[in-house]
Amino acid sequence: MCSYGCHIIPRPHDKSLCYNGGDTRIVVVDRQSSLSDLHARLSHTLLNGNNFTLEYQLLNEDLDSLVSVTTYEDLEHMIEEYDRTMLASTNLKSPRLRLFLFLDKIETAASMGSLLDDDVKSGIWFNADFLSRGLSDSAAVDNLLELYNIPQNDSFADLEPQNAIRKMHSKCLIHR
């Protein structure tokens, strides 16, 4: 079983982790597949070509102990785990190893870009589209200093940051 597009979250009533959302499909994998072949196949068939991280759940373990598959050796361990699951199974039903595909963070961020497209801008969300953003230049800095009536010939560059803040603060208090 391969789950993707999901979130693993704590249940409100007992705080144990559960799978929420997404889809689950039965996937058949050739034992001789390489990790890159497996990644390519899963990415193409389930995730529209997006990159992902592959993890699997150990038999009789909770979702907080998923095992990542990032190397060929990890893939071999996953196949060995499947074999152990097969041997331990006493029912007629074939046991299933549970795989999880998590979109890479870059892919997730890109898919969330639609939240900021067209008329759903953050400025509209916060009713801030009336704010104009000007370019920063030395005149703007001079105006800022005049706001606090700090003499522009005072130099803070030779002071440690904390001392510069104190000196600037004292100038603001004195020149108000």
mmCIF file of N, CA and C in Angstrom, residues 69-148:
data_model
loop_
_atom_site.group_PDB
_atom_site.id
_atom_site.type_symbol
_atom_site.label_atom_id
_atom_site.label_comp_id
_atom_site.label_asym_id
_atom_site.label_seq_id
_atom_site.Cartn_x
_atom_site.Cartn_y
_atom_site.Cartn_z
ATOM 1 N N VAL A 69 13.875 5.625 2.930
ATOM 2 C CA VAL A 69 14.568 4.848 1.904
ATOM 3 C C VAL A 69 15.277 5.843 0.993
ATOM 4 N N THR A 70 16.591 5.985 1.193
ATOM 5 C CA THR A 70 17.355 6.959 0.406
ATOM 6 C C THR A 70 18.514 6.327 -0.357
ATOM 7 N N THR A 71 18.868 5.085 -0.021
ATOM 8 C CA THR A 71 19.968 4.404 -0.705
ATOM 9 C C THR A 71 19.504 3.022 -1.156
ATOM 10 N N TYR A 72 20.317 2.407 -2.014
ATOM 11 C CA TYR A 72 19.985 1.057 -2.467
ATOM 12 C C TYR A 72 19.958 0.086 -1.281
ATOM 13 N N GLU A 73 20.850 0.303 -0.322
ATOM 14 C CA GLU A 73 20.873 -0.539 0.880
ATOM 15 C C GLU A 73 19.563 -0.404 1.668
ATOM 16 N N ASP A 74 19.040 0.814 1.761
ATOM 17 C CA ASP A 74 17.741 1.029 2.420
ATOM 18 C C ASP A 74 16.641 0.259 1.699
ATOM 19 N N LEU A 75 16.705 0.255 0.362
ATOM 20 C CA LEU A 75 15.713 -0.484 -0.424
ATOM 21 C C LEU A 75 15.816 -1.979 -0.144
ATOM 22 N N GLU A 76 17.036 -2.495 -0.042
ATOM 23 C CA GLU A 76 17.228 -3.912 0.297
ATOM 24 C C GLU A 76 16.635 -4.230 1.666
ATOM 25 N N HIS A 77 16.842 -3.337 2.636
ATOM 26 C CA HIS A 77 16.272 -3.538 3.974
ATOM 27 C C HIS A 77 14.747 -3.535 3.917
ATOM 28 N N MET A 78 14.183 -2.685 3.090
ATOM 29 C CA MET A 78 12.728 -2.636 2.955
ATOM 30 C C MET A 78 12.202 -3.955 2.379
ATOM 31 N N ILE A 79 12.904 -4.503 1.391
ATOM 32 C CA ILE A 79 12.491 -5.783 0.800
ATOM 33 C C ILE A 79 12.625 -6.899 1.827
ATOM 34 N N GLU A 80 13.691 -6.871 2.624
ATOM 35 C CA GLU A 80 13.854 -7.865 3.693
ATOM 36 C C GLU A 80 12.729 -7.746 4.717
ATOM 37 N N GLU A 81 12.331 -6.534 5.035
ATOM 38 C CA GLU A 81 11.220 -6.323 5.963
ATOM 39 C C GLU A 81 9.930 -6.890 5.385
ATOM 40 N N TYR A 82 9.735 -6.712 4.091
ATOM 41 C CA TYR A 82 8.557 -7.281 3.434
ATOM 42 C C TYR A 82 8.591 -8.809 3.537
ATOM 43 N N ASP A 83 9.761 -9.399 3.304
ATOM 44 C CA ASP A 83 9.893 -10.860 3.405
ATOM 45 C C ASP A 83 9.573 -11.346 4.817
ATOM 46 N N ARG A 84 10.061 -10.633 5.836
ATOM 47 C CA ARG A 84 9.747 -11.010 7.224
ATOM 48 C C ARG A 84 8.246 -10.905 7.482
ATOM 49 N N THR A 85 7.622 -9.876 6.929
ATOM 50 C CA THR A 85 6.181 -9.697 7.079
ATOM 51 C C THR A 85 5.437 -10.866 6.440
ATOM 52 N N MET A 86 5.904 -11.305 5.276
ATOM 53 C CA MET A 86 5.282 -12.450 4.583
ATOM 54 C C MET A 86 5.385 -13.713 5.437
ATOM 55 N N LEU A 87 6.550 -13.953 6.025
ATOM 56 C CA LEU A 87 6.754 -15.151 6.840
ATOM 57 C C LEU A 87 5.921 -15.112 8.115
ATOM 58 N N ALA A 88 5.738 -13.935 8.679
ATOM 59 C CA ALA A 88 4.999 -13.795 9.936
ATOM 60 C C ALA A 88 3.492 -13.864 9.729
ATOM 61 N N SER A 89 3.047 -13.715 8.500
ATOM 62 C CA SER A 89 1.611 -13.686 8.225
ATOM 63 C C SER A 89 1.003 -15.075 8.371
ATOM 64 N N THR A 90 -0.095 -15.143 9.125
ATOM 65 C CA THR A 90 -0.785 -16.421 9.316
ATOM 66 C C THR A 90 -2.134 -16.450 8.623
ATOM 67 N N ASN A 91 -2.591 -15.300 8.155
ATOM 68 C CA ASN A 91 -3.891 -15.299 7.494
ATOM 69 C C ASN A 91 -3.730 -15.524 5.991
ATOM 70 N N LEU A 92 -4.831 -15.746 5.318
ATOM 71 C CA LEU A 92 -4.810 -16.044 3.892
ATOM 72 C C LEU A 92 -4.472 -14.820 3.045
ATOM 73 N N LYS A 93 -4.709 -13.694 3.599
ATOM 74 C CA LYS A 93 -4.474 -12.447 2.891
ATOM 75 C C LYS A 93 -2.974 -12.140 2.849
ATOM 76 N N SER A 94 -2.503 -11.719 1.699
ATOM 77 C CA SER A 94 -1.097 -11.355 1.552
ATOM 78 C C SER A 94 -0.800 -10.095 2.366
ATOM 79 N N PRO A 95 0.259 -10.104 3.176
ATOM 80 C CA PRO A 95 0.574 -8.914 3.974
ATOM 81 C C PRO A 95 1.056 -7.780 3.070
ATOM 82 N N ARG A 96 0.876 -6.586 3.549
ATOM 83 C CA ARG A 96 1.270 -5.421 2.763
ATOM 84 C C ARG A 96 2.183 -4.526 3.588
ATOM 85 N N LEU A 97 3.242 -4.125 2.967
ATOM 86 C CA LEU A 97 4.125 -3.136 3.560
ATOM 87 C C LEU A 97 3.534 -1.773 3.219
ATOM 88 N N ARG A 98 3.487 -0.882 4.170
ATOM 89 C CA ARG A 98 2.873 0.421 3.937
ATOM 90 C C ARG A 98 3.951 1.458 3.630
ATOM 91 N N LEU A 99 3.870 2.022 2.424
ATOM 92 C CA LEU A 99 4.804 3.047 1.974
ATOM 93 C C LEU A 99 4.146 4.416 2.063
ATOM 94 N N PHE A 100 4.960 5.430 2.293
ATOM 95 C CA PHE A 100 4.485 6.813 2.312
ATOM 96 C C PHE A 100 5.389 7.641 1.407
ATOM 97 N N LEU A 101 4.783 8.454 0.577
ATOM 98 C CA LEU A 101 5.518 9.376 -0.279
ATOM 99 C C LEU A 101 5.241 10.788 0.217
ATOM 100 N N PHE A 102 6.287 11.488 0.600
ATOM 101 C CA PHE A 102 6.154 12.863 1.075
ATOM 102 C C PHE A 102 6.805 13.777 0.047
ATOM 103 N N LEU A 103 6.033 14.725 -0.487
ATOM 104 C CA LEU A 103 6.588 15.672 -1.450
ATOM 105 C C LEU A 103 7.745 16.427 -0.821
ATOM 106 N N ASP A 104 8.792 16.656 -1.633
ATOM 107 C CA ASP A 104 9.915 17.456 -1.148
ATOM 108 C C ASP A 104 9.428 18.846 -0.799
ATOM 109 N N LYS A 105 10.096 19.492 0.126
ATOM 110 C CA LYS A 105 9.668 20.814 0.601
ATOM 111 C C LYS A 105 9.583 21.820 -0.540
ATOM 112 N N ILE A 106 10.505 21.757 -1.484
ATOM 113 C CA ILE A 106 10.479 22.677 -2.619
ATOM 114 C C ILE A 106 9.204 22.463 -3.417
ATOM 115 N N GLU A 107 8.845 21.188 -3.634
ATOM 116 C CA GLU A 107 7.630 20.872 -4.383
ATOM 117 C C GLU A 107 6.406 21.365 -3.628
ATOM 118 N N THR A 108 6.408 21.175 -2.316
ATOM 119 C CA THR A 108 5.275 21.609 -1.503
ATOM 120 C C THR A 108 5.140 23.123 -1.560
ATOM 121 N N ALA A 109 6.258 23.836 -1.458
ATOM 122 C CA ALA A 109 6.216 25.298 -1.513
ATOM 123 C C ALA A 109 5.717 25.767 -2.873
ATOM 124 N N ALA A 110 6.148 25.085 -3.938
ATOM 125 C CA ALA A 110 5.700 25.470 -5.276
ATOM 126 C C ALA A 110 4.205 25.241 -5.439
ATOM 127 N N SER A 111 3.706 24.148 -4.881
ATOM 128 C CA SER A 111 2.277 23.870 -5.020
ATOM 129 C C SER A 111 1.441 24.849 -4.211
ATOM 130 N N MET A 112 2.032 25.457 -3.199
ATOM 131 C CA MET A 112 1.291 26.427 -2.408
ATOM 132 C C MET A 112 1.347 27.814 -3.036
ATOM 133 N N GLY A 113 2.135 27.963 -4.107
ATOM 134 C CA GLY A 113 2.225 29.244 -4.778
ATOM 135 C C GLY A 113 0.890 29.741 -5.279
ATOM 136 N N SER A 114 -0.018 28.834 -5.593
ATOM 137 C CA SER A 114 -1.334 29.240 -6.091
ATOM 138 C C SER A 114 -2.097 30.049 -5.052
ATOM 139 N N LEU A 115 -1.737 29.914 -3.802
ATOM 140 C CA LEU A 115 -2.402 30.704 -2.770
ATOM 141 C C LEU A 115 -2.114 32.191 -2.930
ATOM 142 N N LEU A 116 -0.998 32.498 -3.588
ATOM 143 C CA LEU A 116 -0.618 33.897 -3.743
ATOM 144 C C LEU A 116 -0.834 34.410 -5.159
ATOM 145 N N ASP A 117 -1.479 33.624 -6.018
ATOM 146 C CA ASP A 117 -1.702 34.034 -7.396
ATOM 147 C C ASP A 117 -2.895 34.960 -7.527
ATOM 148 N N ASP A 118 -2.896 35.680 -8.646
ATOM 149 C CA ASP A 118 -3.999 36.541 -9.078
ATOM 150 C C ASP A 118 -4.532 37.433 -7.971
ATOM 151 N N ASP A 119 -5.810 37.283 -7.636
ATOM 152 C CA ASP A 119 -6.417 38.222 -6.688
ATOM 153 C C ASP A 119 -6.343 37.752 -5.252
ATOM 154 N N VAL A 120 -5.555 36.735 -4.971
ATOM 155 C CA VAL A 120 -5.441 36.276 -3.587
ATOM 156 C C VAL A 120 -4.089 36.729 -3.042
ATOM 157 N N LYS A 121 -3.771 37.955 -3.201
ATOM 158 C CA LYS A 121 -2.500 38.500 -2.728
ATOM 159 C C LYS A 121 -2.561 38.750 -1.226
ATOM 160 N N SER A 122 -1.403 38.676 -0.587
ATOM 161 C CA SER A 122 -1.375 38.902 0.858
ATOM 162 C C SER A 122 -1.819 40.313 1.205
ATOM 163 N N GLY A 123 -1.571 41.270 0.320
ATOM 164 C CA GLY A 123 -2.026 42.635 0.564
ATOM 165 C C GLY A 123 -3.532 42.716 0.693
ATOM 166 N N ILE A 124 -4.221 41.926 -0.105
ATOM 167 C CA ILE A 124 -5.684 41.901 -0.024
ATOM 168 C C ILE A 124 -6.119 41.206 1.264
ATOM 169 N N TRP A 125 -5.406 40.116 1.619
ATOM 170 C CA TRP A 125 -5.753 39.387 2.848
ATOM 171 C C TRP A 125 -5.738 40.323 4.040
ATOM 172 N N PHE A 126 -4.719 41.183 4.091
ATOM 173 C CA PHE A 126 -4.544 42.049 5.248
ATOM 174 C C PHE A 126 -5.025 43.471 4.977
ATOM 175 N N ASN A 127 -5.717 43.663 3.854
ATOM 176 C CA ASN A 127 -6.244 44.971 3.483
ATOM 177 C C ASN A 127 -5.133 46.018 3.475
ATOM 178 N N ALA A 128 -3.979 45.618 2.922
ATOM 179 C CA ALA A 128 -2.826 46.511 2.952
ATOM 180 C C ALA A 128 -2.404 46.954 1.562
ATOM 181 N N ASP A 129 -3.270 46.784 0.545
ATOM 182 C CA ASP A 129 -2.848 47.162 -0.789
ATOM 183 C C ASP A 129 -2.726 48.673 -0.952
ATOM 184 N N PHE A 130 -3.186 49.432 0.015
ATOM 185 C CA PHE A 130 -3.051 50.878 -0.058
ATOM 186 C C PHE A 130 -1.648 51.327 0.329
ATOM 187 N N LEU A 131 -0.856 50.432 0.938
ATOM 188 C CA LEU A 131 0.502 50.796 1.340
ATOM 189 C C LEU A 131 1.408 50.802 0.121
ATOM 190 N N SER A 132 2.147 51.872 -0.060
ATOM 191 C CA SER A 132 3.097 51.894 -1.169
ATOM 192 C C SER A 132 4.477 51.573 -0.618
ATOM 193 N N ARG A 133 5.242 50.918 -1.423
ATOM 194 C CA ARG A 133 6.591 50.557 -1.008
ATOM 195 C C ARG A 133 7.563 51.313 -1.907
ATOM 196 N N GLY A 134 8.277 52.268 -1.320
ATOM 197 C CA GLY A 134 9.237 53.047 -2.085
ATOM 198 C C GLY A 134 10.596 52.392 -2.072
ATOM 199 N N LEU A 135 11.461 52.880 -2.939
ATOM 200 C CA LEU A 135 12.811 52.352 -2.975
ATOM 201 C C LEU A 135 13.625 52.970 -1.852
ATOM 202 N N SER A 136 14.547 52.205 -1.343
ATOM 203 C CA SER A 136 15.395 52.698 -0.269
ATOM 204 C C SER A 136 16.612 53.382 -0.880
ATOM 205 N N ASP A 137 16.896 54.577 -0.444
ATOM 206 C CA ASP A 137 18.096 55.270 -0.890
ATOM 207 C C ASP A 137 18.645 56.096 0.269
ATOM 208 N N SER A 138 19.742 56.774 0.031
ATOM 209 C CA SER A 138 20.361 57.523 1.128
ATOM 210 C C SER A 138 19.476 58.667 1.603
ATOM 211 N N ALA A 139 18.671 59.249 0.716
ATOM 212 C CA ALA A 139 17.772 60.330 1.130
ATOM 213 C C ALA A 139 16.742 59.817 2.124
ATOM 214 N N ALA A 140 16.279 58.597 1.902
ATOM 215 C CA ALA A 140 15.300 58.019 2.821
ATOM 216 C C ALA A 140 15.924 57.808 4.192
ATOM 217 N N VAL A 141 17.185 57.393 4.213
ATOM 218 C CA VAL A 141 17.875 57.203 5.486
ATOM 219 C C VAL A 141 18.057 58.546 6.176
ATOM 220 N N ASP A 142 18.418 59.581 5.398
ATOM 221 C CA ASP A 142 18.562 60.919 5.978
ATOM 222 C C ASP A 142 17.249 61.378 6.584
ATOM 223 N N ASN A 143 16.154 61.149 5.892
ATOM 224 C CA ASN A 143 14.843 61.541 6.410
ATOM 225 C C ASN A 143 14.521 60.800 7.695
ATOM 226 N N LEU A 144 14.906 59.538 7.758
ATOM 227 C CA LEU A 144 14.665 58.755 8.962
ATOM 228 C C LEU A 144 15.426 59.358 10.132
ATOM 229 N N LEU A 145 16.670 59.727 9.896
ATOM 230 C CA LEU A 145 17.463 60.327 10.966
ATOM 231 C C LEU A 145 16.875 61.665 11.394
ATOM 232 N N GLU A 146 16.359 62.444 10.435
ATOM 233 C CA GLU A 146 15.742 63.715 10.777
ATOM 234 C C GLU A 146 14.471 63.508 11.587
ATOM 235 N N LEU A 147 13.793 62.415 11.356
ATOM 236 C CA LEU A 147 12.592 62.095 12.114
ATOM 237 C C LEU A 147 12.884 62.112 13.606
ATOM 238 N N TYR A 148 14.029 61.562 13.956
ATOM 239 C CA TYR A 148 14.397 61.500 15.367
ATOM 240 C C TYR A 148 15.262 62.681 15.784
#
